[in-house]
Coordinates of C-alpha atoms in Angstrom, one line a residue:
Chain A
M7 CA 3.4 17.7 5.8
R8 CA 4.5 16.9 9.0
E9 CA 8.3 16.9 9.9
H10 CA 9.7 13.4 9.5
G11 CA 13.1 11.7 9.3
G12 CA 14.1 10.5 5.9
N13 CA 13.6 14.0 4.4
L14 CA 16.6 13.9 2.0
D15 CA 14.7 16.2 -0.4
L16 CA 15.6 18.9 2.2
A17 CA 18.9 17.9 2.6
Q18 CA 19.7 17.8 -1.1
Q19 CA 18.0 21.3 -1.4
R20 CA 20.4 22.9 1.3
F21 CA 23.5 21.0 0.6
G22 CA 23.5 19.4 -2.9
G23 CA 24.2 15.7 -4.0
R24 CA 22.0 13.0 -5.4
A25 CA 20.0 10.8 -2.7
E26 CA 22.2 7.9 -3.2
D27 CA 25.4 10.0 -2.2
W28 CA 24.1 10.7 1.2
I29 CA 24.3 8.5 4.4
D30 CA 20.8 9.1 5.9
L31 CA 20.9 8.8 9.5
S32 CA 17.6 10.9 10.1
T33 CA 15.5 7.9 10.2
G34 CA 15.5 4.6 12.6
I35 CA 15.5 2.3 9.5
N36 CA 18.5 -0.3 9.6
R37 CA 21.0 0.5 6.8
L38 CA 22.0 -2.9 6.4
P39 CA 18.8 -4.4 5.0
Y40 CA 17.6 -7.8 4.9
P41 CA 18.7 -9.0 1.5
V42 CA 16.0 -8.7 -1.1
S43 CA 17.2 -11.2 -3.5
E44 CA 15.0 -12.6 -6.4
V45 CA 11.3 -11.6 -6.4
S46 CA 9.0 -13.9 -8.4
A47 CA 7.5 -12.7 -11.5
R48 CA 4.0 -13.9 -9.9
A49 CA 4.7 -11.2 -7.3
W50 CA 4.8 -8.3 -9.3
S51 CA 2.0 -9.4 -11.9
A52 CA -0.6 -11.3 -9.9
L53 CA -3.1 -9.9 -7.2
P54 CA -2.3 -11.4 -3.9
S55 CA -4.2 -14.5 -3.1
R56 CA -5.8 -15.1 0.3
A57 CA -3.5 -18.0 0.9
E58 CA -0.3 -15.7 0.3
I59 CA -1.7 -13.0 2.7
E60 CA -2.5 -15.7 5.3
A61 CA 1.1 -17.1 5.0
L62 CA 2.3 -13.4 5.6
H63 CA 0.1 -13.2 8.6
Q64 CA 1.5 -16.6 10.0
A65 CA 4.9 -15.6 9.5
A66 CA 4.4 -12.2 11.3
G67 CA 2.5 -14.3 14.1
H68 CA 5.9 -16.6 14.4
A69 CA 8.4 -13.5 14.4
Y70 CA 6.3 -11.7 16.8
R71 CA 5.4 -14.6 19.0
T72 CA 2.0 -14.4 19.1
G73 CA -1.0 -16.3 18.2
A74 CA -3.5 -13.3 18.2
P75 CA -5.4 -11.9 15.3
I76 CA -3.1 -10.2 12.8
V77 CA -3.5 -8.0 9.7
A78 CA -1.0 -6.9 7.3
L79 CA -1.1 -3.2 6.1
G80 CA 1.1 -0.9 4.2
G81 CA 3.4 0.2 7.1
A82 CA 2.6 1.1 10.7
Q83 CA 1.7 4.3 9.2
A84 CA -1.3 2.8 7.5
A85 CA -2.7 1.4 10.9
I86 CA -2.3 5.3 12.2
Q87 CA -4.3 6.1 9.3
L88 CA -7.3 3.9 10.0
L89 CA -7.3 4.8 13.8
P90 CA -10.1 7.4 13.3
Q91 CA -12.3 5.0 11.5
L92 CA -11.9 2.3 14.2
V93 CA -12.7 4.4 17.3
P94 CA -15.5 7.0 17.3
P95 CA -13.9 10.5 18.0
G96 CA -13.3 11.4 21.5
R97 CA -10.4 12.3 24.0
A98 CA -7.1 10.8 23.1
R99 CA -3.9 10.9 25.3
I100 CA -0.5 10.4 23.9
F101 CA 2.5 9.7 25.9
A102 CA 4.6 12.5 24.4
P103 CA 6.9 13.4 23.2
T104 CA 6.6 10.9 20.5
Y105 CA 6.0 10.2 16.5
N106 CA 3.7 13.3 15.5
E107 CA 1.6 11.5 13.1
Y108 CA -0.8 10.1 15.9
A109 CA -1.3 14.0 17.3
G110 CA -1.7 15.1 13.5
V111 CA -3.8 12.4 12.4
L112 CA -6.1 12.1 15.2
S113 CA -6.6 16.0 15.4
A114 CA -7.6 16.2 11.9
A115 CA -10.5 13.5 12.4
G116 CA -12.0 15.9 15.1
W117 CA -10.3 14.4 18.1
E118 CA -9.6 16.2 21.3
V119 CA -5.5 15.4 21.6
Q120 CA -3.6 15.6 24.9
E121 CA -0.1 15.1 25.2
V122 CA 1.0 13.7 28.6
G123 CA 4.3 13.0 30.1
E124 CA 3.4 10.2 32.4
L125 CA 1.9 6.8 32.1
G126 CA -0.2 8.0 34.8
A127 CA -1.8 10.5 33.2
L128 CA -3.1 8.2 30.2
P129 CA -6.3 6.7 32.4
G130 CA -9.7 8.1 31.5
A131 CA -8.8 8.7 27.6
D132 CA -11.0 7.1 25.0
L133 CA -7.8 6.3 22.9
A134 CA -4.3 6.3 24.9
I135 CA -1.3 5.9 22.5
V136 CA 2.3 4.8 23.7
V137 CA 5.1 4.2 21.3
N138 CA 7.2 1.5 23.2
P139 CA 10.3 2.0 23.0
N140 CA 9.5 5.5 22.3
N141 CA 10.6 7.6 19.5
P142 CA 12.6 9.9 19.6
D143 CA 13.8 9.5 23.2
G144 CA 14.2 5.4 23.7
R145 CA 11.9 5.8 26.9
R146 CA 10.7 2.1 27.9
S147 CA 7.2 1.0 29.6
A148 CA 7.2 -2.1 31.2
P149 CA 4.7 -4.5 29.7
Q150 CA 3.0 -5.1 33.0
D151 CA 2.5 -1.5 33.4
L152 CA 1.0 -0.8 30.1
L153 CA -1.6 -4.0 30.7
A154 CA -2.4 -2.5 34.0
L155 CA -3.9 0.7 32.0
L156 CA -6.1 -1.7 29.6
P157 CA -9.2 -1.7 32.1
R158 CA -8.9 2.1 32.6
V159 CA -8.6 3.6 28.9
G160 CA -11.2 2.9 26.1
R161 CA -8.6 1.5 23.8
L162 CA -4.8 1.4 24.1
V163 CA -2.6 1.3 21.2
I164 CA 1.2 0.3 21.6
D165 CA 3.0 1.1 18.8
E166 CA 6.1 -1.1 18.6
S167 CA 7.7 0.1 15.4
F168 CA 11.1 0.0 17.2
A169 CA 10.5 -3.2 19.6
D170 CA 12.1 -6.1 17.0
A171 CA 15.5 -5.8 18.8
V172 CA 13.9 -5.6 22.2
P173 CA 11.2 -8.5 22.2
Q174 CA 11.1 -8.6 25.9
L175 CA 9.3 -5.3 25.9
S176 CA 6.6 -6.5 23.3
L177 CA 2.9 -6.9 24.1
A178 CA 2.3 -8.8 20.8
P179 CA 1.9 -12.3 22.5
Q180 CA -0.9 -10.8 24.7
A181 CA -2.4 -8.7 22.3
N182 CA -5.8 -10.8 21.9
Q183 CA -7.7 -9.0 24.4
A184 CA -10.5 -6.1 24.0
G185 CA -9.2 -2.8 23.9
L186 CA -5.6 -3.6 23.2
L187 CA -4.0 -2.9 19.7
V188 CA -0.3 -3.6 18.9
L189 CA 1.1 -2.0 15.9
R190 CA 4.4 -3.2 14.2
S191 CA 6.6 -1.7 11.5
F192 CA 8.3 -4.6 9.3
G193 CA 10.5 -1.8 7.4
K194 CA 12.9 -0.4 10.2
F195 CA 14.3 -3.4 11.9
Y196 CA 14.5 -5.1 8.3
G197 CA 15.8 -2.0 6.6
L198 CA 13.2 -2.3 3.8
A199 CA 10.9 0.9 4.5
G200 CA 10.2 1.5 0.9
L201 CA 8.3 -2.1 0.8
R202 CA 5.6 -0.4 2.8
L203 CA 4.7 -3.3 5.2
G204 CA 3.5 -3.2 8.8
F205 CA 1.1 -5.1 10.9
A206 CA -1.7 -4.6 13.6
I207 CA -2.4 -7.3 15.9
G208 CA -5.0 -7.4 18.5
H209 CA -8.7 -8.8 19.5
A210 CA -10.3 -10.3 16.4
A211 CA -13.4 -7.5 16.1
D212 CA -10.8 -4.8 15.8
I213 CA -8.5 -6.7 13.5
G214 CA -11.5 -7.8 11.3
R215 CA -12.4 -4.2 10.9
L216 CA -9.1 -3.2 10.1
A217 CA -8.9 -5.8 7.5
A218 CA -12.4 -4.9 6.1
M219 CA -11.2 -1.1 5.7
S220 CA -7.9 -2.0 4.1
G221 CA -9.3 -4.1 1.3
P222 CA -8.8 -7.2 -0.1
W223 CA -5.3 -6.5 -1.4
P224 CA -3.7 -4.2 1.4
V225 CA 0.1 -4.9 0.5
S226 CA 2.2 -5.6 -2.5
G227 CA 3.2 -9.1 -4.0
A228 CA 6.7 -8.2 -3.1
A229 CA 6.0 -7.3 0.4
I230 CA 4.5 -10.6 1.0
E231 CA 7.1 -12.4 -0.7
I232 CA 10.0 -10.7 1.0
G233 CA 8.1 -10.0 4.3
C234 CA 7.6 -14.0 4.5
R235 CA 11.1 -14.9 3.9
A236 CA 12.4 -12.3 6.2
L237 CA 10.2 -12.9 9.2
R238 CA 10.9 -16.4 9.3
D239 CA 14.5 -15.9 8.9
E240 CA 15.6 -16.0 12.9
A241 CA 19.3 -16.3 12.2
W242 CA 19.1 -13.0 10.1
A243 CA 17.2 -11.4 12.9
E244 CA 19.6 -12.5 15.9
A245 CA 22.5 -11.4 13.8
A246 CA 21.2 -7.9 13.2
S247 CA 20.0 -7.5 16.8
A248 CA 23.6 -8.5 17.8
R249 CA 25.2 -6.2 15.4
L250 CA 22.9 -3.3 16.3
A251 CA 23.6 -3.7 19.9
R252 CA 27.5 -3.3 19.1
D253 CA 27.0 -0.2 16.8
C254 CA 25.0 1.3 19.5
A255 CA 27.7 1.3 21.9
R256 CA 30.4 2.4 19.2
L257 CA 27.9 5.4 18.3
D258 CA 27.5 6.3 21.8
E259 CA 31.2 6.5 22.3
M260 CA 31.9 8.7 19.1
A261 CA 29.1 11.3 20.4
S262 CA 30.5 11.3 23.7
S263 CA 33.9 12.3 22.6
Q264 CA 31.9 15.0 21.0
G265 CA 30.8 16.2 24.2
W266 CA 27.0 14.9 23.4
R267 CA 25.2 13.5 26.1
L268 CA 23.2 10.3 25.5
I269 CA 19.4 10.9 26.2
G270 CA 18.2 7.6 25.3
G271 CA 17.4 5.5 22.5
T272 CA 16.6 2.1 20.8
P273 CA 18.7 -0.4 18.9
L274 CA 17.9 1.5 15.7
F275 CA 18.8 5.2 16.7
R276 CA 20.3 7.2 19.5
L277 CA 19.0 10.6 20.8
Y278 CA 21.8 12.9 21.9
Q279 CA 21.8 16.3 23.8
T280 CA 24.4 18.8 22.0
R281 CA 25.0 22.3 22.5
D282 CA 23.2 23.2 19.2
A283 CA 21.8 20.5 17.0
L284 CA 21.4 22.8 14.0
A285 CA 25.2 23.4 14.1
A286 CA 25.8 19.9 14.3
Q287 CA 23.5 18.9 11.5
E288 CA 25.5 21.6 9.5
K289 CA 28.8 20.1 10.3
L290 CA 27.7 16.5 9.3
A291 CA 25.5 17.6 6.3
R292 CA 28.7 19.1 4.7
G293 CA 30.1 15.6 4.6
Q294 CA 26.5 14.3 3.0
I295 CA 25.6 12.8 6.4
W296 CA 22.1 13.9 7.5
P297 CA 21.0 13.3 11.1
R298 CA 17.5 14.5 12.7
V299 CA 16.9 17.5 14.5
F300 CA 13.7 18.6 16.2
A301 CA 12.2 22.1 15.8
Q302 CA 10.7 22.2 19.3
Q303 CA 14.2 20.7 20.8
P304 CA 17.0 22.8 19.6
T305 CA 19.5 20.5 21.5
W306 CA 18.4 17.4 20.2
L307 CA 20.1 15.4 17.5
R308 CA 18.8 11.8 16.8
L309 CA 21.2 9.5 14.7
G310 CA 20.6 6.1 12.9
L311 CA 23.3 3.5 13.0
P312 CA 25.8 3.8 10.2
G313 CA 25.5 0.7 7.8
G314 CA 29.1 -0.2 7.2
E315 CA 32.8 0.6 7.9
A316 CA 32.6 3.0 4.9
E317 CA 29.9 4.7 6.6
W318 CA 31.3 4.7 10.0
T319 CA 34.6 6.5 8.4
R320 CA 32.7 9.0 6.7
L321 CA 30.9 9.7 9.7
A322 CA 34.2 9.7 12.0
E323 CA 35.6 12.2 9.3
G324 CA 32.4 14.2 9.6
L325 CA 32.7 14.8 13.3
A326 CA 36.4 15.5 12.9
R327 CA 35.8 18.5 10.7
Chain B
M21 CA -14.8 -11.9 0.9
R22 CA -16.4 -10.9 -1.9
E23 CA -16.1 -13.0 -5.4
H24 CA -13.3 -11.7 -7.4
G25 CA -11.1 -12.8 -10.4
G26 CA -7.6 -13.9 -9.5
N27 CA -8.9 -16.4 -7.0
L28 CA -6.4 -18.9 -8.1
D29 CA -6.8 -20.4 -4.3
L30 CA -10.0 -21.7 -5.4
A31 CA -8.9 -23.3 -8.8
Q32 CA -5.9 -25.0 -7.0
Q33 CA -8.1 -26.3 -4.1
R34 CA -10.6 -27.7 -6.6
F35 CA -8.2 -29.0 -9.7
G36 CA -4.6 -28.9 -8.1
G37 CA -1.4 -27.6 -9.4
R38 CA 0.8 -24.9 -8.2
A39 CA -0.3 -21.0 -8.8
E40 CA 2.5 -20.8 -11.6
D41 CA 0.9 -23.8 -13.6
W42 CA -2.2 -22.1 -14.2
I43 CA -3.0 -19.5 -17.0
D44 CA -5.1 -17.4 -15.1
L45 CA -7.6 -15.5 -17.4
S46 CA -10.0 -14.9 -14.5
T47 CA -8.8 -11.3 -14.5
G48 CA -8.4 -8.3 -16.5
I49 CA -4.8 -8.0 -16.0
N50 CA -2.4 -7.9 -19.0
R51 CA -0.3 -11.0 -19.2
L52 CA 2.5 -9.9 -21.0
P53 CA 3.6 -7.1 -18.3
Y54 CA 5.7 -4.1 -18.5
P55 CA 9.2 -5.4 -18.0
V56 CA 10.4 -4.8 -14.3
S57 CA 14.0 -4.9 -14.9
E58 CA 16.2 -3.5 -12.2
V59 CA 14.9 -2.1 -8.8
S60 CA 17.3 0.2 -7.0
A61 CA 18.4 -0.2 -3.5
R62 CA 17.1 2.8 -2.6
A63 CA 13.4 2.1 -3.7
W64 CA 13.7 -1.1 -1.3
S65 CA 14.9 0.6 1.8
A66 CA 14.3 4.1 2.1
L67 CA 11.0 6.0 2.7
P68 CA 9.7 7.4 -0.8
S69 CA 10.4 11.2 -0.8
R70 CA 8.1 13.8 -1.5
A71 CA 10.1 14.6 -4.6
E72 CA 9.7 10.9 -5.8
I73 CA 5.8 10.9 -5.2
E74 CA 5.7 14.1 -7.1
A75 CA 7.4 12.5 -10.0
L76 CA 5.2 9.5 -9.9
H77 CA 2.1 12.1 -10.2
Q78 CA 3.8 13.8 -13.1
A79 CA 4.4 10.7 -15.0
A80 CA 0.7 9.7 -14.4
G81 CA -0.5 13.3 -15.4
H82 CA 1.4 12.4 -18.7
A83 CA 0.0 9.2 -19.3
Y84 CA -3.5 10.0 -18.2
R85 CA -3.3 13.5 -20.3
T86 CA -4.3 15.6 -17.6
G87 CA -3.0 18.5 -15.6
A88 CA -5.6 17.9 -13.0
P89 CA -4.7 17.2 -9.4
I90 CA -3.5 13.6 -8.8
V91 CA -2.8 11.2 -6.0
A92 CA -1.1 7.7 -5.9
L93 CA -2.7 5.2 -3.9
G94 CA -2.3 1.5 -3.3
G95 CA -4.4 0.3 -6.4
A96 CA -7.9 1.8 -7.6
Q97 CA -9.3 -0.6 -4.9
A98 CA -7.6 1.6 -2.1
A99 CA -9.5 4.9 -3.6
I100 CA -12.6 2.8 -3.3
Q101 CA -12.0 1.7 0.5
L102 CA -11.7 5.7 1.1
L103 CA -14.8 6.8 -0.7
P104 CA -17.2 6.4 2.6
Q105 CA -14.7 8.7 4.4
L106 CA -14.6 11.2 1.4
V107 CA -18.5 11.6 1.0
P108 CA -21.0 11.6 4.1
P109 CA -23.3 8.5 4.0
G110 CA -26.5 9.1 1.5
R111 CA -27.7 7.6 -1.4
A112 CA -25.6 5.9 -3.7
R113 CA -26.3 4.7 -7.3
I114 CA -24.2 2.6 -9.2
F115 CA -24.5 1.9 -13.2
A116 CA -24.7 -2.0 -12.8
P117 CA -23.8 -4.8 -13.2
T118 CA -20.1 -3.9 -12.2
Y119 CA -17.4 -4.5 -10.0
N120 CA -18.9 -5.6 -6.8
E121 CA -16.6 -3.7 -4.3
Y122 CA -18.5 -0.4 -4.7
A123 CA -21.5 -1.7 -3.6
G124 CA -20.0 -3.8 -0.5
V125 CA -17.9 -1.0 0.6
L126 CA -20.4 1.3 0.6
S127 CA -23.1 -0.7 2.0
A128 CA -20.7 -1.8 4.9
A129 CA -20.2 2.2 5.7
G130 CA -23.9 2.7 6.0
W131 CA -24.7 3.9 2.5
E132 CA -28.3 3.2 0.7
V133 CA -27.1 1.7 -2.2
Q134 CA -29.1 1.3 -5.5
E135 CA -27.9 -0.5 -8.7
V136 CA -29.4 1.1 -11.8
G137 CA -29.0 -0.3 -15.5
E138 CA -29.2 3.2 -17.1
L139 CA -27.1 6.4 -16.7
G140 CA -30.6 8.3 -16.8
A141 CA -31.5 6.7 -13.3
L142 CA -28.4 8.1 -11.8
P143 CA -29.4 11.8 -11.2
G144 CA -30.5 12.6 -7.7
A145 CA -27.8 10.5 -6.1
D146 CA -25.5 11.9 -3.8
L147 CA -22.9 9.6 -5.0
A148 CA -22.9 8.1 -8.8
I149 CA -20.3 5.3 -9.7
V150 CA -19.6 4.5 -13.5
V151 CA -17.1 2.0 -14.4
N152 CA -16.2 3.0 -18.0
P153 CA -15.5 0.8 -19.9
N154 CA -17.4 -1.5 -17.6
N155 CA -16.3 -4.7 -16.0
P156 CA -17.5 -7.2 -16.9
D157 CA -19.5 -6.2 -19.8
G158 CA -17.4 -3.7 -21.5
R159 CA -20.5 -1.4 -21.6
R160 CA -19.0 2.2 -22.9
S161 CA -20.7 5.5 -21.7
A162 CA -19.8 8.7 -23.9
P163 CA -17.8 11.3 -21.9
Q164 CA -20.3 14.1 -22.8
D165 CA -23.1 11.9 -21.4
L166 CA -21.1 11.5 -18.0
L167 CA -20.5 15.4 -17.9
A168 CA -23.8 15.9 -18.5
L169 CA -24.8 13.9 -15.3
L170 CA -22.3 16.1 -13.2
P171 CA -24.7 19.0 -12.1
R172 CA -27.4 16.4 -11.1
V173 CA -25.6 14.3 -8.9
G174 CA -23.5 15.1 -5.7
R175 CA -20.5 13.3 -6.5
L176 CA -19.6 11.5 -9.7
V177 CA -16.9 8.7 -9.6
I178 CA -15.9 7.3 -12.9
D179 CA -13.7 3.9 -12.7
E180 CA -11.4 4.1 -15.6
S181 CA -9.5 0.9 -14.7
F182 CA -9.7 -0.6 -18.2
A183 CA -9.3 2.6 -20.2
D184 CA -5.8 2.8 -20.8
A185 CA -6.2 1.4 -24.2
V186 CA -9.3 3.4 -25.0
P187 CA -8.1 6.9 -24.0
Q188 CA -10.8 8.6 -26.1
L189 CA -13.2 7.5 -23.4
S190 CA -11.4 9.0 -20.6
L191 CA -12.3 11.9 -18.5
A192 CA -9.1 12.3 -16.8
P193 CA -8.3 15.5 -19.0
Q194 CA -11.5 17.0 -17.6
A195 CA -11.1 15.6 -14.0
N196 CA -10.4 19.1 -12.4
Q197 CA -14.0 20.0 -11.7
A198 CA -15.9 19.8 -8.3
G199 CA -17.8 16.9 -7.7
L200 CA -15.9 14.7 -10.2
L201 CA -13.4 12.0 -9.4
V202 CA -11.9 9.7 -11.8
L203 CA -9.9 6.6 -10.7
R204 CA -7.3 4.7 -12.5
S205 CA -5.7 1.3 -12.2
F206 CA -1.9 1.0 -12.9
G207 CA -1.7 -2.7 -12.6
K208 CA -4.2 -3.8 -15.2
F209 CA -2.9 -2.6 -18.5
Y210 CA 0.7 -2.7 -17.1
G211 CA 0.3 -6.3 -16.1
L212 CA 1.8 -5.4 -12.6
A213 CA -1.3 -5.9 -10.1
G214 CA 1.0 -7.0 -7.4
L215 CA 2.5 -3.6 -7.3
R216 CA -0.6 -2.2 -5.8
L217 CA -0.7 1.2 -7.8
G218 CA -3.3 3.5 -8.9
F219 CA -4.7 7.2 -9.0
A220 CA -7.4 9.4 -8.1
I221 CA -7.7 12.3 -10.2
G222 CA -10.1 15.1 -9.5
H223 CA -10.7 18.7 -8.0
A224 CA -7.9 19.9 -5.6
A225 CA -10.1 19.8 -2.5
D226 CA -11.0 16.1 -2.9
I227 CA -7.6 15.2 -3.9
G228 CA -6.2 16.8 -1.0
R229 CA -8.4 15.2 1.5
L230 CA -7.5 11.5 -0.5
A231 CA -4.0 12.5 0.2
A232 CA -4.3 13.3 3.8
M233 CA -6.4 10.1 4.4
S234 CA -3.6 8.0 2.9
G235 CA -0.7 9.5 4.6
P236 CA 2.7 10.7 3.8
W237 CA 3.9 7.2 1.9
P238 CA 0.9 5.6 0.3
V239 CA 2.8 3.5 -2.3
S240 CA 6.1 1.5 -2.2
G241 CA 9.5 2.5 -3.6
A242 CA 9.1 -0.1 -6.4
A243 CA 5.6 1.2 -7.3
I244 CA 6.8 4.7 -7.7
E245 CA 10.2 3.7 -9.6
I246 CA 8.6 1.3 -11.8
G247 CA 5.3 3.5 -12.3
C248 CA 7.5 6.3 -13.4
R249 CA 9.1 4.4 -16.0
A250 CA 6.1 2.6 -17.4
L251 CA 3.9 5.5 -17.4
R252 CA 6.5 7.5 -19.6
D253 CA 7.0 4.9 -21.9
E254 CA 4.6 5.7 -24.7
A255 CA 6.1 3.1 -27.3
W256 CA 5.3 0.3 -24.9
A257 CA 1.8 1.6 -24.5
E258 CA 1.1 1.9 -28.0
A259 CA 2.3 -1.7 -28.8
A260 CA 0.2 -3.0 -25.8
S261 CA -2.6 -1.4 -27.1
A262 CA -2.0 -2.6 -30.7
R263 CA -1.1 -6.3 -29.7
L264 CA -4.3 -6.3 -27.3
A265 CA -6.6 -5.3 -30.2
R266 CA -5.6 -8.3 -32.0
D267 CA -5.7 -10.4 -29.5
C268 CA -9.3 -9.6 -28.7
A269 CA -10.3 -10.4 -32.2
R270 CA -8.4 -13.8 -32.2
L271 CA -9.9 -14.6 -28.7
D272 CA -13.3 -13.8 -30.2
E273 CA -13.1 -15.8 -32.9
M274 CA -11.9 -18.9 -30.9
A275 CA -15.2 -18.1 -28.8
S276 CA -17.3 -18.0 -31.8
S277 CA -16.5 -21.3 -32.8
Q278 CA -17.4 -22.6 -29.5
G279 CA -20.9 -21.5 -30.0
W280 CA -20.1 -18.4 -27.3
R281 CA -21.7 -15.3 -28.1
L282 CA -19.7 -11.9 -27.3
I283 CA -21.8 -9.8 -24.8
G284 CA -19.0 -7.3 -24.8
G285 CA -15.6 -6.5 -23.3
T286 CA -12.6 -4.3 -23.3
P287 CA -9.2 -4.6 -24.8
L288 CA -8.2 -6.5 -21.4
F289 CA -11.1 -9.0 -21.3
R290 CA -14.1 -10.5 -23.0
L291 CA -17.5 -11.6 -21.8
Y292 CA -19.2 -14.5 -23.6
Q293 CA -22.4 -15.9 -23.4
T294 CA -22.1 -19.7 -23.0
R295 CA -24.9 -22.5 -22.7
D296 CA -23.3 -23.4 -19.1
A297 CA -20.2 -21.1 -17.9
L298 CA -19.7 -23.7 -15.0
A299 CA -19.3 -26.4 -17.4
A300 CA -16.9 -24.3 -19.6
Q301 CA -15.1 -23.6 -16.5
E302 CA -14.5 -26.9 -15.7
K303 CA -13.4 -28.0 -19.0
L304 CA -10.8 -25.1 -19.0
A305 CA -9.8 -25.7 -15.5
R306 CA -8.6 -29.4 -16.5
G307 CA -6.1 -27.9 -18.6
Q308 CA -5.2 -25.5 -15.6
I309 CA -6.8 -22.6 -17.4
W310 CA -9.0 -20.2 -15.1
P311 CA -11.9 -18.2 -16.5
R312 CA -14.1 -15.8 -14.7
V313 CA -17.9 -17.3 -13.8
F314 CA -20.5 -15.1 -12.4
A315 CA -22.9 -16.6 -9.4
Q316 CA -25.7 -14.3 -10.6
Q317 CA -25.2 -15.0 -14.3
P318 CA -25.1 -18.8 -15.0
T319 CA -24.1 -18.6 -18.7
W320 CA -21.6 -15.6 -18.4
L321 CA -18.2 -16.5 -19.0
R322 CA -15.3 -13.7 -18.8
L323 CA -11.9 -14.5 -20.5
G324 CA -8.5 -12.4 -20.1
L325 CA -6.1 -12.6 -22.9
P326 CA -3.4 -15.1 -23.3
G327 CA -0.2 -13.8 -22.7
G328 CA 1.8 -15.5 -25.6
E329 CA 1.6 -18.4 -28.1
A330 CA 2.3 -21.0 -25.6
E331 CA -0.8 -19.8 -23.7
W332 CA -2.6 -19.6 -26.8
T333 CA -2.0 -23.2 -27.7
R334 CA -2.9 -24.4 -24.2
L335 CA -6.1 -22.3 -24.6
A336 CA -7.1 -24.0 -28.1
E337 CA -6.2 -27.5 -26.5
G338 CA -8.5 -26.7 -23.7
L339 CA -11.1 -25.6 -25.7
A340 CA -10.8 -28.7 -28.0
R341 CA -11.4 -31.2 -25.4

């Protein structure tokens, strides 16, 4: 198992409590989720029909402002798992540091993986990976700079798992080009990571192959039903984006008063430079708040946004200890 | 798209009505599902933890009476999709006729696929597939006959998607052997196919590779929560098995009065020889009841079991037209 946020198991082992007692800020999952409300009996019982899956693709195209071919998958992670079957092994370059599953999955499949710190070092790769905006440091790449890479790499994967609230960064509208593949996560912005829903958007040939590899029923009936509802709800998305922007400013201010320096972030998480991230983690964990730390970067602390006033209060108390 | 049961889209296109108006008997999905009741907020929002996935594996081991290594996947279908990555391409033999996804997925991945009508024709294959009990004809293979094949094939996959109510047929308890892989479907017997949950059970090396291929969060939080509850509920499983046995006898009697001959079946569906299956399908479809027909077998009609008295009444009326 690679190290991930959301590892509350570890928090509970070390500091006790039930999962539901903790405020898990170790992920970039929105803590004020889209309301699930009713799930129909049919969504639980029946195999999803082609028409239902097609309606989900339409809703995703609407939300992501694209007419490009789309396939629903069990999270952006499911698309990452399929990459080694989509492209024959070769040299991959990953714009790093970033989400560690890319290097892990590709290395395990026999790829030569190189992590690079500049977009300019990606050309020449058989497969280039850019997470935009990036996790964990929030680094942003301009869409035109990414498109300029396209003729210079075998395949360009843009992971837009954190792009919902910064749609101007998205290449989804231009994804219908050979060699370009855009990945979207549903669960983070909509706060429903347990649903396991994400999308790959790209050229028809790639999307057709991903669809064939993932089979006739790649996502659950609940994912289809809730996904269709949420992806069509523009008012909710606008309100969530506005609230997250306000909350980022509020969290940055609290961090600043701790002497932490903002390295970067997205509307769903913030990355701070601290004197000692493990000490900060331990202080917060005593109040059952779980931040993300990074083994390779002992000063980095990543925090998701608290989900309501009670959580903000607990965070303020945790920081004041 | 290969032809499957559950294709209500087609029924609606040809005969009208909303999906929820139809009695879908074209699948082997139990129409009296395990009660879903509450799903926790955490199951929707959080990434499943290792502890939660492990609890699901334990519950599956309990229900399937095995201590062998297990991995949860998005349905038995997800395991089928992974087979070409688990075993290098070669010669596959499939005990046929059976579920058409095996031949389809393996052929697409470059396998030489041969369909055989006898267990005795399987030895020599790099990969042998047996669905037990078989879909659609209910043919049963004795566990000792299957185990005898094990040293004579490269890998033996036993698909037990319809074995819940006939546990004496299952090889799950003996699945911890190199070369043997048992697949289980959760959604059919528990009537929750929309949940997308199934399991592969086998030798540690294979299960470890399937787990790596399916990634850290292969199933949804709802699948884990409901799956754990259902797989531990022995009283429900016993009552469902007993009810299905009674219902099979009742359906066979109704079919017999139509002059249909029982070819075979499992506790979740029955296969009948009719004079003209398309004509029988059309007659039932006028009452918004959807049976399964088979392009290659114009006399075969497969029926799932109706889900309650109202559905039995509609079926009797449909047959009386």
